[in-house]
PDB file of C-alpha atoms in Angstrom:
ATOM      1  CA  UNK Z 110       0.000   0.000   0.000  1.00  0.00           C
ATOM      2  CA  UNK Z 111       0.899   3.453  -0.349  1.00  0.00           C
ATOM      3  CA  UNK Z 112       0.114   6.692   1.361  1.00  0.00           C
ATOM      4  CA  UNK Z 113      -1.141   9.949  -0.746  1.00  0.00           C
ATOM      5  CA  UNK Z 114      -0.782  13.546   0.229  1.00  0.00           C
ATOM      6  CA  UNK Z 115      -1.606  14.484   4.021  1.00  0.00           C
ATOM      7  CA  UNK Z 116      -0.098  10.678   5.221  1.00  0.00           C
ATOM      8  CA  UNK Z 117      -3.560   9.072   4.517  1.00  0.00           C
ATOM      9  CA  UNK Z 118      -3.140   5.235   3.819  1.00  0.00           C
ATOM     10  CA  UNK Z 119      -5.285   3.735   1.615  1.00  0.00           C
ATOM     11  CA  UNK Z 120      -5.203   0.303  -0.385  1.00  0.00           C
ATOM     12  CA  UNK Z 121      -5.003  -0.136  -3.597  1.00  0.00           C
ATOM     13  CA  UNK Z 122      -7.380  -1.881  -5.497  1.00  0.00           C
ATOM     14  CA  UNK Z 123      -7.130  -4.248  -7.766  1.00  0.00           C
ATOM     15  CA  UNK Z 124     -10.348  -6.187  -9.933  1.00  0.00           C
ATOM     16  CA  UNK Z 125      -8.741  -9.355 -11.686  1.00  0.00           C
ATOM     17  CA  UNK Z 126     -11.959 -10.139 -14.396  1.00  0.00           C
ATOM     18  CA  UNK Z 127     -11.298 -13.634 -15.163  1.00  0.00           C
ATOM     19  CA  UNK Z 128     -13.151 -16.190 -17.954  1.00  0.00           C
ATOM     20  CA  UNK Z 129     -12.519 -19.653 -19.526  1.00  0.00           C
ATOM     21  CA  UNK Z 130      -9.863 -18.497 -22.068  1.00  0.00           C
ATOM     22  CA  UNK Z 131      -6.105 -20.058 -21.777  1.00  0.00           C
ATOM     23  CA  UNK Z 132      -4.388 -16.756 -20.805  1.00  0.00           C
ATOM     24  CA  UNK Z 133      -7.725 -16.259 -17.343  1.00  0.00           C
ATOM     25  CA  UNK Z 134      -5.354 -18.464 -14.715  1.00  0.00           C
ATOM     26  CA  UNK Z 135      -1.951 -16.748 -15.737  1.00  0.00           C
ATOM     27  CA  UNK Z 136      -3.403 -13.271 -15.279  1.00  0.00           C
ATOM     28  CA  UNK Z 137      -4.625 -14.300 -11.849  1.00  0.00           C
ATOM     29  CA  UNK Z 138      -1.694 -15.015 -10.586  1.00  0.00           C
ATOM     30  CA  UNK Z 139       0.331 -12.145 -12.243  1.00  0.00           C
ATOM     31  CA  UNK Z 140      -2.425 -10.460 -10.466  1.00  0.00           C
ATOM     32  CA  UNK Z 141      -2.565 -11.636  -6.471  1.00  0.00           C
ATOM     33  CA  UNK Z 142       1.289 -11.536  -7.147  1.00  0.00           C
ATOM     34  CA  UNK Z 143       1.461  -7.786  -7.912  1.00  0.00           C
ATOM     35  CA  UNK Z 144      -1.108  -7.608  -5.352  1.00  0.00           C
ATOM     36  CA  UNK Z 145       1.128  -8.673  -2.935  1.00  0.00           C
ATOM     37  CA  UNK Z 146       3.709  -6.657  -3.878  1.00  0.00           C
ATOM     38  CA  UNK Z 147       1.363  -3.219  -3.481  1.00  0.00           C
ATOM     39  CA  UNK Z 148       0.009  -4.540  -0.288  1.00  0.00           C
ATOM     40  CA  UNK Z 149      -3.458  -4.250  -2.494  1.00  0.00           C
ATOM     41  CA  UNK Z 150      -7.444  -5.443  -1.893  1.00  0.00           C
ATOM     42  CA  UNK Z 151      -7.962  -7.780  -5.130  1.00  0.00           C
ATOM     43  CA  UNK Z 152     -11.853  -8.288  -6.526  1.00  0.00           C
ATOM     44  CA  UNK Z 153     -11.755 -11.249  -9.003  1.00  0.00           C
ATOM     45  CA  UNK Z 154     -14.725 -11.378 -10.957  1.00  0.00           C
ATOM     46  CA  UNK Z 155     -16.528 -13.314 -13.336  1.00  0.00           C
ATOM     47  CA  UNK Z 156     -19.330 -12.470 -16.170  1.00  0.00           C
ATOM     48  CA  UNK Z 157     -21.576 -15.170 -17.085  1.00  0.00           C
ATOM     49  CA  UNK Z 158     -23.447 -13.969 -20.334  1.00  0.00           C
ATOM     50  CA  UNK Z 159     -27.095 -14.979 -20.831  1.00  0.00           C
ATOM     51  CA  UNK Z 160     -28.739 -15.874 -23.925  1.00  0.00           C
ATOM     52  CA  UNK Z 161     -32.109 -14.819 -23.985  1.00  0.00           C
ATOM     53  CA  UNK Z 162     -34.883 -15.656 -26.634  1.00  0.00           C
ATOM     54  CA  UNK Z 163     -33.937 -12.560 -28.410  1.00  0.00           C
ATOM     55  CA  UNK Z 164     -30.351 -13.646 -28.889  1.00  0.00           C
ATOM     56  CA  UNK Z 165     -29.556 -14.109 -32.617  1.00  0.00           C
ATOM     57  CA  UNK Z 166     -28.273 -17.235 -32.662  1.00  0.00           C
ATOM     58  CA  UNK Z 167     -30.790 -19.085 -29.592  1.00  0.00           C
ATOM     59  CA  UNK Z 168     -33.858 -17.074 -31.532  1.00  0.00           C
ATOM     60  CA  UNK Z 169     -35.064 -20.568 -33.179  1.00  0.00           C
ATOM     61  CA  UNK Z 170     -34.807 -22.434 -29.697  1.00  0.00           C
ATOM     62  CA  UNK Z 171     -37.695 -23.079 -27.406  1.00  0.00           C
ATOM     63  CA  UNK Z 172     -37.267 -21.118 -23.955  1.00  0.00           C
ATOM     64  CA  UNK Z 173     -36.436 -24.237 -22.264  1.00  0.00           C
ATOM     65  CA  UNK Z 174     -33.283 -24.965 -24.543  1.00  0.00           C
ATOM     66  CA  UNK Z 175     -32.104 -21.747 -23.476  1.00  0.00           C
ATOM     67  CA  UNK Z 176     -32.985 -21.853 -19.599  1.00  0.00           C
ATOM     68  CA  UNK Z 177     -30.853 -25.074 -19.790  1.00  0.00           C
ATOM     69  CA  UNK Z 178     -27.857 -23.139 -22.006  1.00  0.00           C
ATOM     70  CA  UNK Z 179     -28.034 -20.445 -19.084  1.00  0.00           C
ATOM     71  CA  UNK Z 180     -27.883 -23.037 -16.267  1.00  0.00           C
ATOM     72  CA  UNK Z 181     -24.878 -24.715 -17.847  1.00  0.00           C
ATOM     73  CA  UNK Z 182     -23.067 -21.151 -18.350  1.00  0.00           C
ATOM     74  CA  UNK Z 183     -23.480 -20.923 -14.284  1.00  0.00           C
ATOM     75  CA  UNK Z 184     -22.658 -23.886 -13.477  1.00  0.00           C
ATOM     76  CA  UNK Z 185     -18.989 -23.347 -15.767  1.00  0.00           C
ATOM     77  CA  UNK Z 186     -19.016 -20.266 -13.863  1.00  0.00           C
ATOM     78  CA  UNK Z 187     -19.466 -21.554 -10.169  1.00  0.00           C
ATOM     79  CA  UNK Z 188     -16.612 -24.081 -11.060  1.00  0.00           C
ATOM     80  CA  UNK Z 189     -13.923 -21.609 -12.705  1.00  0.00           C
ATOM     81  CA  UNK Z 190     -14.324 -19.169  -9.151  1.00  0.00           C
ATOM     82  CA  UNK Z 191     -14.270 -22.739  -7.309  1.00  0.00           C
ATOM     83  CA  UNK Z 192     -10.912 -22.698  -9.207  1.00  0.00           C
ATOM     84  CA  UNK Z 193      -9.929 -19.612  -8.643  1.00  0.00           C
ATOM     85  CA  UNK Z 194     -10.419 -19.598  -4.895  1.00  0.00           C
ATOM     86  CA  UNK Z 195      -8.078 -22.712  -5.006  1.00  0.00           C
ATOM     87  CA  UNK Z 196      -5.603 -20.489  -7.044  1.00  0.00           C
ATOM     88  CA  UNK Z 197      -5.684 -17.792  -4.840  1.00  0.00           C
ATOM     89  CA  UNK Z 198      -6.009 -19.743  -0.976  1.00  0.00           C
ATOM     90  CA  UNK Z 199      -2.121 -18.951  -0.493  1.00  0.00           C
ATOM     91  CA  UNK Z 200      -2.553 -14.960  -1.033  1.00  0.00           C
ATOM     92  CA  UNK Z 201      -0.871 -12.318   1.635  1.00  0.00           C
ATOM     93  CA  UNK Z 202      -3.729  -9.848   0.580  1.00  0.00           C
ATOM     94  CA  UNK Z 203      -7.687 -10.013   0.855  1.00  0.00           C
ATOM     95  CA  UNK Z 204      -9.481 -11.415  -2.281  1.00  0.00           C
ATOM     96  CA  UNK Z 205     -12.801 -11.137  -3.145  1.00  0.00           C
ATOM     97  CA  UNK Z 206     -14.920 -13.363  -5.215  1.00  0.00           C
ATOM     98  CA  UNK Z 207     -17.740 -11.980  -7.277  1.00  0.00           C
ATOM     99  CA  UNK Z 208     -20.003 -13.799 -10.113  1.00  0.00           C
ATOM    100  CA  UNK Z 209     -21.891 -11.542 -12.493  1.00  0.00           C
ATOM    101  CA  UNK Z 210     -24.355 -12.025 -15.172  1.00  0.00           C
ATOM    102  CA  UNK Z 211     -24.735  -9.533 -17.359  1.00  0.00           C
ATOM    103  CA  UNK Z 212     -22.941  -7.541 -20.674  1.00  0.00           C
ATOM    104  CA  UNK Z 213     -19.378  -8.587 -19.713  1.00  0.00           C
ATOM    105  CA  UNK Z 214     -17.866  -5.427 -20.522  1.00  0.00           C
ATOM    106  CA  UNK Z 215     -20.369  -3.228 -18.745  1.00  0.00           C
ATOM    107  CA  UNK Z 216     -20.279  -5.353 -15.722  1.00  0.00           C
ATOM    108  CA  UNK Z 217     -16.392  -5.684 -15.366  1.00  0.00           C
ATOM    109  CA  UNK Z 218     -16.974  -1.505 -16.033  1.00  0.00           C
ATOM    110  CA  UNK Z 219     -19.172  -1.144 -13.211  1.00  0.00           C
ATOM    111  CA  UNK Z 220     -17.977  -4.004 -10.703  1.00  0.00           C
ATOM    112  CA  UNK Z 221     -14.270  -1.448 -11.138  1.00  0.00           C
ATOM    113  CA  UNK Z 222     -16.164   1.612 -10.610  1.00  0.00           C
ATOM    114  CA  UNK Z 223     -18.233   0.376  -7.302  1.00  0.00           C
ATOM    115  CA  UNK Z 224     -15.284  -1.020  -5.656  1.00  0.00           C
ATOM    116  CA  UNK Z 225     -13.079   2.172  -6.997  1.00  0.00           C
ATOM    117  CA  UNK Z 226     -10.655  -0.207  -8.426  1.00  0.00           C
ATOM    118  CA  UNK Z 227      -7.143   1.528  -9.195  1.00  0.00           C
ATOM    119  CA  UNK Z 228      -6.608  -1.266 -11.513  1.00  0.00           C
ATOM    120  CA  UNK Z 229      -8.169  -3.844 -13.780  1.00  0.00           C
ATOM    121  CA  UNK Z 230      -6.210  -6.697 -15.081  1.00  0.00           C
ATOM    122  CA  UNK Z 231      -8.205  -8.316 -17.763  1.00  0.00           C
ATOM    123  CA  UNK Z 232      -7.084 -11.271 -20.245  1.00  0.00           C
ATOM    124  CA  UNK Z 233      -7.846 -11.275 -24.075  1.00  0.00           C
ATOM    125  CA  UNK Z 234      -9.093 -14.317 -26.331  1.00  0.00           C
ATOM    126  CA  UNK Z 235      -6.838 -13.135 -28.832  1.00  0.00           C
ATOM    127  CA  UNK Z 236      -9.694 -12.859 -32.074  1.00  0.00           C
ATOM    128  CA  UNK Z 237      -8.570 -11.574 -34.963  1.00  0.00           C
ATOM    129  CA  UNK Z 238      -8.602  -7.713 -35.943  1.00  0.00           C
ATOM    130  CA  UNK Z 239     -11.843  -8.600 -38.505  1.00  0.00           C
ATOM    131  CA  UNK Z 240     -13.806 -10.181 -35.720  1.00  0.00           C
ATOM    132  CA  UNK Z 241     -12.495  -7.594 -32.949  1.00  0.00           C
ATOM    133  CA  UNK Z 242     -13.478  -4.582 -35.439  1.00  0.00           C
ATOM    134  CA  UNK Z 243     -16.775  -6.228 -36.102  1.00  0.00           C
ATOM    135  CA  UNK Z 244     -18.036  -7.559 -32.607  1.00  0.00           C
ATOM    136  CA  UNK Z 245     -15.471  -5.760 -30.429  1.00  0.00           C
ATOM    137  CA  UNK Z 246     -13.981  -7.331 -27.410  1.00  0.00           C
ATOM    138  CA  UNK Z 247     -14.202  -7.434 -23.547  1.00  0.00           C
ATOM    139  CA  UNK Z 248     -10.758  -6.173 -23.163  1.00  0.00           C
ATOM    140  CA  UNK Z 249     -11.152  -3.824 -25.708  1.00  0.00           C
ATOM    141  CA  UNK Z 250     -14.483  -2.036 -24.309  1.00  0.00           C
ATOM    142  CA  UNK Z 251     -13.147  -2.528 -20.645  1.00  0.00           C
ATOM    143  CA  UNK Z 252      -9.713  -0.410 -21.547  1.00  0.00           C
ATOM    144  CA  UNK Z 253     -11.361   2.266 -23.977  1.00  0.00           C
ATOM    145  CA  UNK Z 254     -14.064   2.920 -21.108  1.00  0.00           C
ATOM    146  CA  UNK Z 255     -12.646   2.240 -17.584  1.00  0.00           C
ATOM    147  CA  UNK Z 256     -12.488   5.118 -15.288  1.00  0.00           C
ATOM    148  CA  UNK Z 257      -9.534   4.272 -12.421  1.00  0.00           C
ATOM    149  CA  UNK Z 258      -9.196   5.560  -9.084  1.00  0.00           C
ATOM    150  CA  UNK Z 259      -5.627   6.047  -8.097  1.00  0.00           C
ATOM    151  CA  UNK Z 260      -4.660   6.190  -4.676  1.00  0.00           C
ATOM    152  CA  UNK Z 261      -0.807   7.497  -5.092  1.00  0.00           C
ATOM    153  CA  UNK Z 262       1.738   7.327  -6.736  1.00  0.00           C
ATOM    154  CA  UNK Z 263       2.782   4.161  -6.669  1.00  0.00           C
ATOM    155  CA  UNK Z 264       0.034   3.239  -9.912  1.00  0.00           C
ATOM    156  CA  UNK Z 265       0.554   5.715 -12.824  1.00  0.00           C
ATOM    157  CA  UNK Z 266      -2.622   7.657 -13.106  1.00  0.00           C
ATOM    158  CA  UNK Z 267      -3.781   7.858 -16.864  1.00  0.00           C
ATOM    159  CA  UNK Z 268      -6.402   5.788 -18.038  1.00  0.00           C
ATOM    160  CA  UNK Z 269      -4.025   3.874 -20.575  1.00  0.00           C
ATOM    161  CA  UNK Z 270      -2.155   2.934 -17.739  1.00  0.00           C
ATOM    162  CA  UNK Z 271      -4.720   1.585 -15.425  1.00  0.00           C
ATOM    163  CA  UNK Z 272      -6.014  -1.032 -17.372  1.00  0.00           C
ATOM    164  CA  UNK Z 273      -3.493  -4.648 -18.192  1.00  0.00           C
ATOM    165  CA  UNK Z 274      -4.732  -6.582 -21.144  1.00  0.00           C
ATOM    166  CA  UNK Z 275      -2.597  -9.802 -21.631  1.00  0.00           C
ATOM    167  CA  UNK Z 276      -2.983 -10.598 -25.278  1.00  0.00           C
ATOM    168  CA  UNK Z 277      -0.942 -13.700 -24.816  1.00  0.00           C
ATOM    169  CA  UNK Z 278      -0.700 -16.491 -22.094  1.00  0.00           C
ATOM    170  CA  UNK Z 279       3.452 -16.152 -22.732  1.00  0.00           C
ATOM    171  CA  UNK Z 280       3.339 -12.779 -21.766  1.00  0.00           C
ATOM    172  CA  UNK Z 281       2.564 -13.437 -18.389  1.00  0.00           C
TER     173      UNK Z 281
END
């Protein structure tokens, strides 16, 4: 932790958003580590994604077809934070666990903002720059939009900054 003008100690925060994708475990544990090394409060959270009937590709499927799509998307959910509570039992600094269902994006966005994260550390699947252009991507939305609260000086302080997408499971 650090300490910001008048001596006033407050924690850093860090939100780890984590999925199913290769690079999700690597970027956890880049994450508690720098944690650890800031003395920082880490949020890990994960998005599940509903279909609904409205969703393009589900719109020919009976309701019940899609309740069942939805239950298996929490259930892989449930078990990755299972997971990543097991990854994370050994860390010096508090971790919190939090499942959301929702836009991914916006809900990484506002799970940051309500815990006044000075960080988010966020993995990407790595699609190609047609498919990223056309759909966009998590990581993508998350950096462009993110709005950090710094504590000190010990995190730079621009937006750019604030945000860690690993494009690459051998970058971490």
């Amino acid at each position: 932790g650090c300490k910001i003008q008048g001596g006033i100690y407050m924690k850093e925060k860090i939100l780890i958003a984590i999925d199913s994708s290769d690079s999700s475990s690597k970027v956890l544990a880049y994450g508690i580590d720098l944690a650890g090394k800031l003395d920082a409060e880490v949020k890990v959270v994960h998005v599940i994604e509903p279909y609904s009937k409205r969703s393009t590709i589900l719109n020919q499927l009976n309701p019940a077809m899609v309740k069942q799509t939805n239950e298996l998307y929490e259930l892989a959910g449930q078990e990755l934070m299972e997971a990543a509570k097991k990854q994370t039992a050994a860390a010096k600094v508090p971790v919190h666990y939090e499942t959301l269902v929702g836009n991914a994006a916006q809900q990484i966005l506002t799970a940051a903002k309500k815990s006044e994260a000075s960080m988010i550390l966020i993995g990407s699947r790595g699609m190609n720059a047609v498919a990223e252009f056309i759909l966009g991507s998590v990581s993508s939305k998350v950096a462009m939009y993110a709005e950090m609260y710094p504590r000190s000086n010990c995190i730079p302080s621009t937006r750019s900054s604030s945000v860690f997408i690993v494009l690459d499971s051998s970058m971490v």
